[in-house]
Short mmCIF file of N, CA, C and O in Angstrom, two decimals:
data_model
loop_
_atom_site.label_atom_id
_atom_site.label_comp_id
_atom_site.label_asym_id
_atom_site.label_seq_id
_atom_site.Cartn_x
_atom_site.Cartn_y
_atom_site.Cartn_z
N UNK A 1 10.90 -0.38 -6.08
CA UNK A 1 10.65 1.00 -6.37
C UNK A 1 9.62 1.58 -5.40
O UNK A 1 9.85 2.61 -4.80
N UNK A 2 8.48 0.92 -5.27
CA UNK A 2 7.43 1.43 -4.37
C UNK A 2 7.90 1.41 -2.91
O UNK A 2 7.63 2.34 -2.16
N UNK A 3 8.60 0.36 -2.53
CA UNK A 3 9.06 0.29 -1.14
C UNK A 3 10.10 1.38 -0.85
O UNK A 3 10.12 1.95 0.23
N UNK A 4 10.95 1.67 -1.82
CA UNK A 4 11.93 2.75 -1.64
C UNK A 4 11.22 4.09 -1.47
O UNK A 4 11.64 4.92 -0.66
N UNK A 5 10.13 4.29 -2.20
CA UNK A 5 9.34 5.51 -2.08
C UNK A 5 8.88 5.71 -0.64
O UNK A 5 9.04 6.78 -0.08
N UNK A 6 8.35 4.67 -0.04
CA UNK A 6 7.87 4.77 1.34
C UNK A 6 9.03 5.00 2.30
O UNK A 6 8.95 5.85 3.18
N UNK A 7 10.11 4.25 2.14
CA UNK A 7 11.26 4.42 3.03
C UNK A 7 11.83 5.83 2.94
O UNK A 7 12.25 6.41 3.95
N UNK A 8 11.87 6.39 1.73
CA UNK A 8 12.39 7.75 1.57
C UNK A 8 11.51 8.78 2.28
O UNK A 8 12.00 9.75 2.83
N UNK A 9 10.19 8.57 2.25
CA UNK A 9 9.25 9.50 2.87
C UNK A 9 9.11 9.29 4.37
O UNK A 9 8.87 10.24 5.12
N UNK A 10 9.24 8.05 4.82
CA UNK A 10 9.01 7.71 6.23
C UNK A 10 10.12 6.81 6.77
O UNK A 10 9.89 5.66 7.10
N UNK A 11 11.34 7.33 6.88
CA UNK A 11 12.47 6.48 7.27
C UNK A 11 12.39 5.95 8.71
O UNK A 11 13.04 4.95 9.02
N UNK A 12 11.59 6.55 9.56
CA UNK A 12 11.49 6.10 10.95
C UNK A 12 10.43 5.03 11.19
O UNK A 12 10.28 4.55 12.29
N UNK A 13 9.67 4.70 10.16
CA UNK A 13 8.59 3.71 10.33
C UNK A 13 9.14 2.29 10.47
O UNK A 13 10.28 2.00 10.11
N UNK A 14 8.29 1.45 10.97
CA UNK A 14 8.58 0.02 11.07
C UNK A 14 7.99 -0.68 9.86
O UNK A 14 6.88 -0.38 9.44
N UNK A 15 8.74 -1.63 9.32
CA UNK A 15 8.21 -2.47 8.26
C UNK A 15 7.73 -3.76 8.90
O UNK A 15 8.49 -4.45 9.58
N UNK A 16 6.47 -4.07 8.68
CA UNK A 16 5.87 -5.27 9.26
C UNK A 16 5.52 -6.24 8.14
O UNK A 16 4.96 -5.84 7.12
N UNK A 17 5.81 -7.51 8.34
CA UNK A 17 5.49 -8.55 7.38
C UNK A 17 4.45 -9.45 8.02
O UNK A 17 4.64 -9.91 9.15
N UNK A 18 3.34 -9.68 7.31
CA UNK A 18 2.26 -10.44 7.92
C UNK A 18 1.40 -11.15 6.87
O UNK A 18 1.42 -10.81 5.69
N UNK A 19 0.66 -12.14 7.33
CA UNK A 19 -0.29 -12.88 6.52
C UNK A 19 -1.60 -12.10 6.53
O UNK A 19 -2.19 -11.87 7.58
N UNK A 20 -2.04 -11.66 5.36
CA UNK A 20 -3.25 -10.85 5.26
C UNK A 20 -4.27 -11.59 4.39
O UNK A 20 -4.42 -11.30 3.21
N UNK A 21 -4.95 -12.54 4.98
CA UNK A 21 -5.96 -13.35 4.29
C UNK A 21 -5.33 -14.10 3.13
O UNK A 21 -4.61 -15.05 3.34
N UNK A 22 -5.58 -13.68 1.90
CA UNK A 22 -5.06 -14.39 0.73
C UNK A 22 -3.82 -13.74 0.15
O UNK A 22 -3.57 -13.85 -1.05
N UNK A 23 -3.05 -13.07 0.98
CA UNK A 23 -1.86 -12.38 0.48
C UNK A 23 -0.77 -12.35 1.55
O UNK A 23 -1.06 -12.34 2.74
N UNK A 24 0.45 -12.36 1.08
CA UNK A 24 1.59 -12.07 1.95
C UNK A 24 1.80 -10.57 1.83
O UNK A 24 1.89 -10.03 0.72
N UNK A 25 1.84 -9.89 2.95
CA UNK A 25 1.86 -8.44 2.94
C UNK A 25 3.01 -7.90 3.77
O UNK A 25 3.34 -8.45 4.80
N UNK A 26 3.59 -6.83 3.29
CA UNK A 26 4.49 -6.06 4.13
C UNK A 26 4.03 -4.62 4.08
O UNK A 26 3.63 -4.10 3.04
N UNK A 27 4.00 -4.00 5.26
CA UNK A 27 3.46 -2.66 5.36
C UNK A 27 4.28 -1.80 6.29
O UNK A 27 5.17 -2.29 6.99
N UNK A 28 3.95 -0.53 6.32
CA UNK A 28 4.68 0.44 7.12
C UNK A 28 3.78 1.01 8.19
O UNK A 28 2.64 1.38 7.94
N UNK A 29 4.32 1.09 9.39
CA UNK A 29 3.57 1.54 10.55
C UNK A 29 4.47 2.39 11.45
O UNK A 29 5.65 2.09 11.60
N UNK A 30 3.91 3.43 12.07
CA UNK A 30 4.71 4.22 13.01
C UNK A 30 4.97 3.47 14.32
O UNK A 30 5.79 3.89 15.12
N UNK A 31 4.26 2.36 14.53
CA UNK A 31 4.43 1.53 15.73
C UNK A 31 4.75 0.10 15.29
O UNK A 31 4.96 -0.16 14.11
N UNK A 32 4.71 -0.81 16.23
CA UNK A 32 4.95 -2.22 15.89
C UNK A 32 3.63 -2.98 15.70
O UNK A 32 3.62 -4.20 15.63
N UNK A 33 2.53 -2.27 15.55
CA UNK A 33 1.21 -2.89 15.43
C UNK A 33 0.71 -2.86 13.98
O UNK A 33 0.72 -1.81 13.33
N UNK A 34 0.24 -4.01 13.50
CA UNK A 34 -0.32 -4.10 12.15
C UNK A 34 -1.52 -3.17 12.01
O UNK A 34 -1.73 -2.57 10.95
N UNK A 35 -2.28 -3.00 13.07
CA UNK A 35 -3.47 -2.14 13.00
C UNK A 35 -3.12 -0.66 12.77
O UNK A 35 -3.99 0.13 12.44
N UNK A 36 -1.86 -0.30 12.90
CA UNK A 36 -1.42 1.08 12.66
C UNK A 36 -0.77 1.24 11.28
O UNK A 36 -0.28 2.33 10.96
N UNK A 37 -0.77 0.19 10.49
CA UNK A 37 -0.17 0.24 9.16
C UNK A 37 -0.91 1.25 8.29
O UNK A 37 -2.13 1.24 8.22
N UNK A 38 -0.17 2.15 7.66
CA UNK A 38 -0.83 3.17 6.81
C UNK A 38 -0.75 2.83 5.33
O UNK A 38 -1.58 3.26 4.55
N UNK A 39 0.25 2.08 4.90
CA UNK A 39 0.28 1.60 3.52
C UNK A 39 1.01 0.27 3.48
O UNK A 39 1.75 -0.09 4.40
N UNK A 40 0.77 -0.47 2.40
CA UNK A 40 1.34 -1.81 2.33
C UNK A 40 1.47 -2.27 0.88
O UNK A 40 0.86 -1.69 -0.03
N UNK A 41 2.24 -3.31 0.71
CA UNK A 41 2.35 -4.01 -0.56
C UNK A 41 1.93 -5.44 -0.28
O UNK A 41 2.47 -6.10 0.60
N UNK A 42 0.92 -5.89 -1.04
CA UNK A 42 0.37 -7.23 -0.84
C UNK A 42 0.61 -8.07 -2.08
O UNK A 42 0.36 -7.63 -3.21
N UNK A 43 1.10 -9.29 -1.86
CA UNK A 43 1.35 -10.23 -2.95
C UNK A 43 0.31 -11.33 -2.87
O UNK A 43 0.31 -12.13 -1.93
N UNK A 44 -0.60 -11.37 -3.84
CA UNK A 44 -1.70 -12.33 -3.82
C UNK A 44 -1.23 -13.76 -3.95
O UNK A 44 -0.41 -14.07 -4.80
N UNK A 45 -1.76 -14.64 -3.11
CA UNK A 45 -1.38 -16.06 -3.14
C UNK A 45 -1.95 -16.79 -4.34
O UNK A 45 -1.27 -17.60 -4.94
N UNK A 46 -3.19 -16.56 -4.65
CA UNK A 46 -3.83 -17.29 -5.75
C UNK A 46 -3.95 -16.44 -7.00
O UNK A 46 -3.87 -16.96 -8.10
N UNK A 47 -4.14 -15.14 -6.85
CA UNK A 47 -4.30 -14.26 -8.01
C UNK A 47 -2.96 -13.81 -8.57
O UNK A 47 -2.88 -13.38 -9.72
N UNK A 48 -1.92 -13.88 -7.75
CA UNK A 48 -0.58 -13.41 -8.11
C UNK A 48 -0.57 -11.91 -8.42
O UNK A 48 0.34 -11.42 -9.08
N UNK A 49 -1.57 -11.19 -7.94
CA UNK A 49 -1.61 -9.74 -8.10
C UNK A 49 -0.73 -9.07 -7.05
O UNK A 49 -0.50 -9.63 -5.99
N UNK A 50 -0.29 -7.88 -7.38
CA UNK A 50 0.46 -7.06 -6.43
C UNK A 50 -0.32 -5.77 -6.22
O UNK A 50 -0.64 -5.07 -7.18
N UNK A 51 -0.66 -5.50 -4.96
CA UNK A 51 -1.37 -4.28 -4.60
C UNK A 51 -0.45 -3.38 -3.82
O UNK A 51 0.21 -3.82 -2.88
N UNK A 52 -0.41 -2.11 -4.18
CA UNK A 52 0.19 -1.09 -3.33
C UNK A 52 -1.01 -0.36 -2.75
O UNK A 52 -1.72 0.35 -3.46
N UNK A 53 -1.26 -0.56 -1.46
CA UNK A 53 -2.51 -0.08 -0.89
C UNK A 53 -2.36 0.80 0.33
O UNK A 53 -1.31 0.87 0.96
N UNK A 54 -3.47 1.45 0.64
CA UNK A 54 -3.56 2.35 1.77
C UNK A 54 -4.70 1.90 2.66
O UNK A 54 -5.85 1.80 2.20
N UNK A 55 -4.42 1.66 3.93
CA UNK A 55 -5.43 1.16 4.85
C UNK A 55 -6.62 2.12 4.95
O UNK A 55 -7.76 1.70 4.99
N UNK A 56 -6.36 3.41 4.99
CA UNK A 56 -7.43 4.42 5.03
C UNK A 56 -7.49 5.16 3.69
O UNK A 56 -7.68 6.36 3.63
N UNK A 57 -7.38 4.42 2.61
CA UNK A 57 -7.37 5.00 1.28
C UNK A 57 -8.64 5.73 0.89
O UNK A 57 -8.62 6.61 0.03
N UNK A 58 -9.74 5.39 1.52
CA UNK A 58 -11.00 6.09 1.24
C UNK A 58 -10.94 7.55 1.64
O UNK A 58 -11.74 8.36 1.18
N UNK A 59 -9.98 7.93 2.48
CA UNK A 59 -9.85 9.32 2.93
C UNK A 59 -8.81 10.10 2.14
O UNK A 59 -8.59 11.28 2.40
N UNK A 60 -8.19 9.46 1.16
CA UNK A 60 -7.15 10.10 0.36
C UNK A 60 -7.78 10.75 -0.87
O UNK A 60 -8.61 10.15 -1.55
N UNK A 61 -7.36 11.98 -1.16
CA UNK A 61 -7.81 12.65 -2.38
C UNK A 61 -7.27 11.86 -3.58
O UNK A 61 -6.08 11.55 -3.65
N UNK A 62 -8.15 11.52 -4.49
CA UNK A 62 -7.79 10.72 -5.66
C UNK A 62 -8.46 11.30 -6.90
O UNK A 62 -9.33 10.67 -7.50
N UNK A 63 -8.07 12.53 -7.31
CA UNK A 63 -8.77 13.18 -8.42
C UNK A 63 -8.68 12.43 -9.75
O UNK A 63 -9.58 12.54 -10.57
N UNK A 64 -7.63 11.64 -9.95
CA UNK A 64 -7.48 10.89 -11.20
C UNK A 64 -8.10 9.49 -11.11
O UNK A 64 -8.02 8.73 -12.07
N UNK A 65 -8.67 9.17 -9.96
CA UNK A 65 -9.35 7.88 -9.75
C UNK A 65 -8.45 6.68 -10.07
O UNK A 65 -8.85 5.74 -10.72
N UNK A 66 -7.22 6.75 -9.57
CA UNK A 66 -6.27 5.65 -9.78
C UNK A 66 -6.37 4.58 -8.70
O UNK A 66 -5.87 3.48 -8.87
N UNK A 67 -6.99 4.92 -7.57
CA UNK A 67 -7.10 3.95 -6.48
C UNK A 67 -8.34 3.09 -6.68
O UNK A 67 -9.43 3.60 -6.96
N UNK A 68 -8.17 1.80 -6.53
CA UNK A 68 -9.23 0.82 -6.74
C UNK A 68 -9.79 0.41 -5.38
O UNK A 68 -9.05 0.30 -4.40
N UNK A 69 -11.07 0.13 -5.35
CA UNK A 69 -11.69 -0.39 -4.14
C UNK A 69 -12.98 0.31 -3.81
O UNK A 69 -13.11 1.52 -4.01
N UNK A 70 -13.93 -0.46 -3.30
CA UNK A 70 -15.24 0.07 -2.94
C UNK A 70 -15.58 -0.16 -1.48
O UNK A 70 -16.68 0.13 -1.06
N UNK A 71 -14.64 -0.72 -0.73
CA UNK A 71 -14.89 -1.00 0.68
C UNK A 71 -14.93 0.26 1.51
O UNK A 71 -14.79 1.38 1.01
N UNK A 72 -15.09 0.09 2.80
CA UNK A 72 -15.20 1.23 3.72
C UNK A 72 -13.87 1.94 3.93
O UNK A 72 -13.87 3.11 4.33
N UNK A 73 -12.72 1.26 3.70
CA UNK A 73 -11.44 1.88 4.03
C UNK A 73 -10.37 1.69 2.95
O UNK A 73 -9.82 2.66 2.46
N UNK A 74 -10.05 0.47 2.64
CA UNK A 74 -8.87 0.13 1.84
C UNK A 74 -9.00 0.55 0.38
O UNK A 74 -10.04 0.31 -0.25
N UNK A 75 -7.96 1.18 -0.16
CA UNK A 75 -7.85 1.50 -1.57
C UNK A 75 -6.44 1.13 -2.01
O UNK A 75 -5.49 1.20 -1.24
N UNK A 76 -6.30 0.76 -3.28
CA UNK A 76 -5.00 0.28 -3.75
C UNK A 76 -4.80 0.57 -5.24
O UNK A 76 -5.75 0.86 -5.98
N UNK A 77 -3.56 0.46 -5.65
CA UNK A 77 -3.17 0.50 -7.06
C UNK A 77 -2.75 -0.92 -7.41
O UNK A 77 -1.95 -1.53 -6.68
N UNK A 78 -3.28 -1.45 -8.49
CA UNK A 78 -2.86 -2.76 -8.98
C UNK A 78 -1.57 -2.55 -9.75
O UNK A 78 -1.53 -1.81 -10.73
N UNK A 79 -0.50 -3.19 -9.29
CA UNK A 79 0.82 -3.02 -9.91
C UNK A 79 1.02 -4.16 -10.90
O UNK A 79 1.37 -5.27 -10.51
N UNK A 80 0.78 -3.87 -12.16
CA UNK A 80 0.96 -4.88 -13.21
C UNK A 80 2.34 -4.77 -13.86
O UNK A 80 2.86 -5.74 -14.38
N UNK A 81 2.89 -3.57 -13.83
CA UNK A 81 4.21 -3.31 -14.41
C UNK A 81 4.89 -2.26 -13.54
O UNK A 81 4.43 -1.12 -13.45
N UNK A 82 5.96 -2.65 -12.89
CA UNK A 82 6.66 -1.74 -11.97
C UNK A 82 7.11 -0.46 -12.68
O UNK A 82 7.17 0.60 -12.08
N UNK A 83 7.40 -0.54 -13.96
CA UNK A 83 7.83 0.64 -14.71
C UNK A 83 6.70 1.63 -14.94
O UNK A 83 6.95 2.78 -15.29
N UNK A 84 5.45 1.19 -14.77
CA UNK A 84 4.29 2.07 -14.94
C UNK A 84 3.67 2.48 -13.61
O UNK A 84 2.61 3.08 -13.58
N UNK A 85 4.34 2.15 -12.51
CA UNK A 85 3.83 2.53 -11.19
C UNK A 85 3.74 4.05 -11.10
O UNK A 85 4.72 4.76 -11.37
N UNK A 86 2.58 4.60 -10.72
CA UNK A 86 2.41 6.07 -10.68
C UNK A 86 3.06 6.72 -9.46
O UNK A 86 2.40 7.29 -8.60
N UNK A 87 4.36 6.65 -9.41
CA UNK A 87 5.13 7.10 -8.24
C UNK A 87 4.83 8.54 -7.85
O UNK A 87 4.58 8.83 -6.68
N UNK A 88 4.84 9.46 -8.79
CA UNK A 88 4.60 10.87 -8.47
C UNK A 88 3.20 11.08 -7.91
O UNK A 88 3.02 11.79 -6.94
N UNK A 89 2.22 10.41 -8.52
CA UNK A 89 0.84 10.54 -8.07
C UNK A 89 0.66 9.97 -6.66
O UNK A 89 0.06 10.59 -5.80
N UNK A 90 1.23 8.81 -6.42
CA UNK A 90 1.13 8.15 -5.11
C UNK A 90 1.85 8.96 -4.06
O UNK A 90 1.38 9.07 -2.92
N UNK A 91 2.95 9.57 -4.39
CA UNK A 91 3.72 10.38 -3.44
C UNK A 91 2.91 11.55 -2.91
O UNK A 91 3.01 11.93 -1.76
N UNK A 92 2.04 12.13 -3.77
CA UNK A 92 1.19 13.25 -3.35
C UNK A 92 0.25 12.79 -2.27
O UNK A 92 -0.15 13.48 -1.40
#
């Protein structure tokens, strides 16, 4: 569901699959470079968590405070139930 959302909005992007520390991640980038990835889905190796995240999420308006994270850049939604994924909110 979340990946279809990104493909529908950005059909020309590249999907990149990569090892991101403690997660297997696939993300979308306008180029073939991981450093240009604007959003991603990460599958935690040990936590088994699923994050739908934004590399520059700290710059995204989040009036409902649904994005998690306190770092300098990355913000994400913890996807515990795909049926409760806030698709409309994330699309904005």
